[in-house]
PDB file of C-alpha atoms in Angstrom:
ATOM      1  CA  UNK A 636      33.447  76.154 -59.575  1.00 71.00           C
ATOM      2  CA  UNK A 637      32.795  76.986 -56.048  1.00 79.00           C
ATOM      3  CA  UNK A 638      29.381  75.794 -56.302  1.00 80.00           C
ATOM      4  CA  UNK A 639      30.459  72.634 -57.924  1.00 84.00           C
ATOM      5  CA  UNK A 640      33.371  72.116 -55.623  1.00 87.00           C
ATOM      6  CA  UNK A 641      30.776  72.468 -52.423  1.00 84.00           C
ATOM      7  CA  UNK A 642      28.128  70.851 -54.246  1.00 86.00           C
ATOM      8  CA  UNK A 643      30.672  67.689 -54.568  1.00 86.00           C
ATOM      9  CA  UNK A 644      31.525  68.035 -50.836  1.00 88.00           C
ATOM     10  CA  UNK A 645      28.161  67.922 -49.954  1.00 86.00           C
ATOM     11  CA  UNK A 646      27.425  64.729 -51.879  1.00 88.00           C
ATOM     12  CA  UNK A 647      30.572  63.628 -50.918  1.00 89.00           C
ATOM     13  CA  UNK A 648      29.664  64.603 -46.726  1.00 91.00           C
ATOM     14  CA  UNK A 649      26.006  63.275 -47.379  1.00 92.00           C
ATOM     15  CA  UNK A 650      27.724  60.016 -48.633  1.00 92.00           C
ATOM     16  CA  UNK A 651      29.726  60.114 -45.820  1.00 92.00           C
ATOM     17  CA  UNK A 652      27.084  60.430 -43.925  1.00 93.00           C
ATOM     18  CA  UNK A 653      25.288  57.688 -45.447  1.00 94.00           C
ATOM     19  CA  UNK A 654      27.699  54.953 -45.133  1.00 94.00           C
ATOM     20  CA  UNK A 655      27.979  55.999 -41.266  1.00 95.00           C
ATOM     21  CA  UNK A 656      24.891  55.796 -40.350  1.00 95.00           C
ATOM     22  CA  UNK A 657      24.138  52.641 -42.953  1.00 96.00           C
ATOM     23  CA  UNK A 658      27.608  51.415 -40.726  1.00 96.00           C
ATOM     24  CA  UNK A 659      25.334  52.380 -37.367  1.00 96.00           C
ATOM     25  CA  UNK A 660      22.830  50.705 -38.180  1.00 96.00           C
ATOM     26  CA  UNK A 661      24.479  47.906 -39.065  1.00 96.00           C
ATOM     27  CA  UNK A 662      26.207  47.592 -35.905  1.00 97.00           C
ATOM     28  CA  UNK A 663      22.823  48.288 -34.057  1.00 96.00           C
ATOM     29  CA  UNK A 664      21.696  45.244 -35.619  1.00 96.00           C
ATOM     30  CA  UNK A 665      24.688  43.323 -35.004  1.00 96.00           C
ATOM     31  CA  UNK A 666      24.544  44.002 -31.277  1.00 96.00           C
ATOM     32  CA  UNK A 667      20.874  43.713 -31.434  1.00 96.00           C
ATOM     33  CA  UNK A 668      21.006  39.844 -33.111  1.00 96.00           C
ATOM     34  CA  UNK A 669      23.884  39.471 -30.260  1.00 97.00           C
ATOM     35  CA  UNK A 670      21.852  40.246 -27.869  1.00 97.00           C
ATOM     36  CA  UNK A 671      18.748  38.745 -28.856  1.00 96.00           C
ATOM     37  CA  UNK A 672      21.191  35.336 -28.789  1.00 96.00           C
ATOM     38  CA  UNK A 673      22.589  35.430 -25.795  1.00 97.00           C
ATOM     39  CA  UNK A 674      19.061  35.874 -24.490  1.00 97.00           C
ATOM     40  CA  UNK A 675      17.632  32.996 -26.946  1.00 96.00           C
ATOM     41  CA  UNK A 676      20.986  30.927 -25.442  1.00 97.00           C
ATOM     42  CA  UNK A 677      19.660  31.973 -21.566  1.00 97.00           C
ATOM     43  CA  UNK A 678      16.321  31.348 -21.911  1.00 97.00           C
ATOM     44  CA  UNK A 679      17.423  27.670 -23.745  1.00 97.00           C
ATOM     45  CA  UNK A 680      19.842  26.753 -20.503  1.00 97.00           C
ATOM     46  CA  UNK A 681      17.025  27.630 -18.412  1.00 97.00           C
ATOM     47  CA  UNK A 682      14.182  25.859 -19.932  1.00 97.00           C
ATOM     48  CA  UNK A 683      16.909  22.554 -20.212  1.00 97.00           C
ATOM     49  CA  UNK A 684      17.618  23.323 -16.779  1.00 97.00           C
ATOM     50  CA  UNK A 685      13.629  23.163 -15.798  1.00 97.00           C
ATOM     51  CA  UNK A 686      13.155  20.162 -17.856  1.00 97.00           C
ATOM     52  CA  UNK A 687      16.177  18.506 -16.017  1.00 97.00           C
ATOM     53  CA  UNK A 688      14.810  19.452 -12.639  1.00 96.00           C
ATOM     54  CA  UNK A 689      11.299  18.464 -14.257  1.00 96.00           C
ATOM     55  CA  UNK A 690      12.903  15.020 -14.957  1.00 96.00           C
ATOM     56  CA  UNK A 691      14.143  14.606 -11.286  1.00 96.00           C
ATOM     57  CA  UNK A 692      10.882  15.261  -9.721  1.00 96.00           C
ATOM     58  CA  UNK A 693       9.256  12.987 -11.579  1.00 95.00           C
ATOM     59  CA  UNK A 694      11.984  10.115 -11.124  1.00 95.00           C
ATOM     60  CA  UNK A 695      11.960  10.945  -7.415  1.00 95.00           C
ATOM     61  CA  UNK A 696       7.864  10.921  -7.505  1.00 94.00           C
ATOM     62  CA  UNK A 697       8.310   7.543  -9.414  1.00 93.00           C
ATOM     63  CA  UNK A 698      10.800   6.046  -6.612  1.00 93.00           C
ATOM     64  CA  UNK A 699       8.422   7.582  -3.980  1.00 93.00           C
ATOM     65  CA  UNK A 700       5.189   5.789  -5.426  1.00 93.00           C
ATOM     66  CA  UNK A 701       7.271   2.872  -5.924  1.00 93.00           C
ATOM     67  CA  UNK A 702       8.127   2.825  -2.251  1.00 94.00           C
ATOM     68  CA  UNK A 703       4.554   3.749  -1.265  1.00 93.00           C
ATOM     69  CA  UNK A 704       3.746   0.762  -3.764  1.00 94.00           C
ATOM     70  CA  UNK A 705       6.059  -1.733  -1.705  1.00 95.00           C
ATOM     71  CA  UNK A 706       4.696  -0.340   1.358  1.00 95.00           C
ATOM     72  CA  UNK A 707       1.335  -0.977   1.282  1.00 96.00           C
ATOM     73  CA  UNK A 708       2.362  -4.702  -0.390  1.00 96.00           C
ATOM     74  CA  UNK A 709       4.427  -5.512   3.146  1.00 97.00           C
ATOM     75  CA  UNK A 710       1.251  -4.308   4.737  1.00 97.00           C
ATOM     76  CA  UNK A 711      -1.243  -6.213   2.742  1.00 97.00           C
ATOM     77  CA  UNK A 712       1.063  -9.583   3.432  1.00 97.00           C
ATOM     78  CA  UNK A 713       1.164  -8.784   6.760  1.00 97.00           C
ATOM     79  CA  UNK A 714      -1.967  -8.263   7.217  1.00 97.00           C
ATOM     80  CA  UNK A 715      -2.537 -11.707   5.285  1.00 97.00           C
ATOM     81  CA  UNK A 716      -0.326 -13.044   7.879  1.00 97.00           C
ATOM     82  CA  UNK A 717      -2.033 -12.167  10.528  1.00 97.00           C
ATOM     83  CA  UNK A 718      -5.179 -13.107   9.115  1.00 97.00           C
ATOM     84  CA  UNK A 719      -3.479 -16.589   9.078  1.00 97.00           C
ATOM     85  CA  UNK A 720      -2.664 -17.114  12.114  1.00 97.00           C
ATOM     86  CA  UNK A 721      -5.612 -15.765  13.780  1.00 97.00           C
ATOM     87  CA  UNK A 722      -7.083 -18.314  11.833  1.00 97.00           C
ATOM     88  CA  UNK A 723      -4.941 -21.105  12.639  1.00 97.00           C
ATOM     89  CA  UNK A 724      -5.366 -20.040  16.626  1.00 97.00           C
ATOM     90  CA  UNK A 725      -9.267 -20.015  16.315  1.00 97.00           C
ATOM     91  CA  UNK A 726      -8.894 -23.458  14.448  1.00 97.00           C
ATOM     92  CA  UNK A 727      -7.090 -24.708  17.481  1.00 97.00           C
ATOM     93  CA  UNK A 728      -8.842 -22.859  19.665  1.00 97.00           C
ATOM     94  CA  UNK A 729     -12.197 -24.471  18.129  1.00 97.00           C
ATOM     95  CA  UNK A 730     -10.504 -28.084  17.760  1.00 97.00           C
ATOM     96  CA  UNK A 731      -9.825 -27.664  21.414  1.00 97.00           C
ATOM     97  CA  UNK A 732     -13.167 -26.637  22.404  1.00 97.00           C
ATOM     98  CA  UNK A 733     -14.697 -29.784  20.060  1.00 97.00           C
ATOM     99  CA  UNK A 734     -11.987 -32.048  21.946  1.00 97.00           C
ATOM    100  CA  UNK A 735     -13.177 -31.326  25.373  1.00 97.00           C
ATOM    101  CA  UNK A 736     -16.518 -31.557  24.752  1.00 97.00           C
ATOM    102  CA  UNK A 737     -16.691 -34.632  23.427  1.00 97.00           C
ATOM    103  CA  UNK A 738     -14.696 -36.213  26.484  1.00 97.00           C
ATOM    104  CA  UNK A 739     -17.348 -33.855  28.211  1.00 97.00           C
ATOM    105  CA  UNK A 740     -19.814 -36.036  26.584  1.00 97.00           C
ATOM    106  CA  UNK A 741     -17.542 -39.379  27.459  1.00 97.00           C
ATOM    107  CA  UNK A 742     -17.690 -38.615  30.838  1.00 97.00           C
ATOM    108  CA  UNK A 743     -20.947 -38.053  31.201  1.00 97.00           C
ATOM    109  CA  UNK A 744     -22.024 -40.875  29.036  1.00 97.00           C
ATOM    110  CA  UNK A 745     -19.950 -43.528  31.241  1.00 97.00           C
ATOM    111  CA  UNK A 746     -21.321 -42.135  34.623  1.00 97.00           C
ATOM    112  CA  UNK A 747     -24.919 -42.287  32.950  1.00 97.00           C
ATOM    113  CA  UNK A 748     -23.894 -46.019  32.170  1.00 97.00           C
ATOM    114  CA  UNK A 749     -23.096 -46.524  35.676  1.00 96.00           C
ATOM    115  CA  UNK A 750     -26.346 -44.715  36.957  1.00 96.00           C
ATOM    116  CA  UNK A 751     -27.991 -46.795  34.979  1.00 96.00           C
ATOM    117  CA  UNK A 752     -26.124 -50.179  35.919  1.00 96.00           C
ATOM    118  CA  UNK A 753     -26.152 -48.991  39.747  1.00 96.00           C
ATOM    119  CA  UNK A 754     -30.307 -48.769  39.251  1.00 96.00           C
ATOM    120  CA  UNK A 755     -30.814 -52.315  37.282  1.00 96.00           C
ATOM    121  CA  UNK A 756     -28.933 -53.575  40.279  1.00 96.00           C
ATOM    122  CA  UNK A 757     -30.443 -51.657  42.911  1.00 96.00           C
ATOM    123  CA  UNK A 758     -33.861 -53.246  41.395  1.00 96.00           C
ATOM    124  CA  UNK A 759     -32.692 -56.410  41.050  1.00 96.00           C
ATOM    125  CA  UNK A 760     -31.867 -56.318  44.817  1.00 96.00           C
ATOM    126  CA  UNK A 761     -34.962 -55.094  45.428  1.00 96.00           C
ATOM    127  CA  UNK A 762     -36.785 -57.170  43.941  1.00 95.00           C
ATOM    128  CA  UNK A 763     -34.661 -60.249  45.517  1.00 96.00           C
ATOM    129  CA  UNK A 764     -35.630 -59.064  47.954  1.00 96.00           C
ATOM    130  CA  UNK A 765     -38.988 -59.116  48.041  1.00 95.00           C
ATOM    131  CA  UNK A 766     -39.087 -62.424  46.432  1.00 95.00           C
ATOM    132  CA  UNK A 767     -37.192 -63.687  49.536  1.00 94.00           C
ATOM    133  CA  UNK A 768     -39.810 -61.463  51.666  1.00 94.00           C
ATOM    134  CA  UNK A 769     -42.697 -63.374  49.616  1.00 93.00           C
ATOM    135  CA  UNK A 770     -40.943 -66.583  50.752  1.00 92.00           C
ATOM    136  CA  UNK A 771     -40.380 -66.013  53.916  1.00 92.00           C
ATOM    137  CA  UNK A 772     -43.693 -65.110  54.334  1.00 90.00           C
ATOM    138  CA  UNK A 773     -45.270 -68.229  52.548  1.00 88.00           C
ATOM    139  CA  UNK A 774     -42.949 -70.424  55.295  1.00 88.00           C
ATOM    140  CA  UNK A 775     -44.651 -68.530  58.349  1.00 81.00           C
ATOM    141  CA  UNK A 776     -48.068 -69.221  56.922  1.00 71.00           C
TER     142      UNK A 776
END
């Protein structure tokens, strides 16, 4: 009876010890699942948190090219301006230049007329007067 009364204790403590450590384990697992969330949960909030700073870069690279973009459009039209008006100055410039050339060309065009007119008359003179020469000669004779 002994034997059968330790014999039962013995299942009864191996049992025991069963269900204990079936119990630790158990709660191993529990705190390792608990653990291995909170980690899953950490490593989720910082991956949304990359992807949110990820998303801000790339808005504030977007309003940067977009500001680079309307940058170098002020500087094309001003360039395009002032392409324009150097343009418009040579124009004038050149208009100018054409302008004073051709009353250049008046001016010297009327004093060549008046050379000219000024040497008919100067030969006509002369030649007057050698017709009168002729004549006065012809009433010596």
């Amino acid at each position: 009876l002994e034997k059968e009364t330790e014999s039962f204790m013995l299942k009864f403590a191996a049992e025991n010890d069963a269900k204990a450590y079936l119990q630790k384990l158990a709660q191993e697992r529990r705190e390792s699942l608990q653990l291995r969330g909170k980690e899953a949960q950490r490593q989720r909030m910082y991956d949304a948190e990359r992807y949110h700073e990820a998303v801000s870069e790339a808005l504030k690279e977007g309003n940067l090219q977009s500001e680079c973009q309307k940058d170098v459009e002020n500087y094309k039209k001003e360039m395009e301006d002032k392409t324009r008006r150097s343009l418009q100055f040579r124009g004038k410039e050149a208009k100018m230049r054409r302008l004073a050339d051709e009353n250049e060309a008046r001016k010297q065009q009327l004093k060549d007329h008046q050379s000219f007119e000024l040497d008919s008359l100067a030969r006509m003179d002369v030649e007057e007067y050698l017709k009168d020469c002729k004549r006065q000669r012809r009433k010596s004779l």
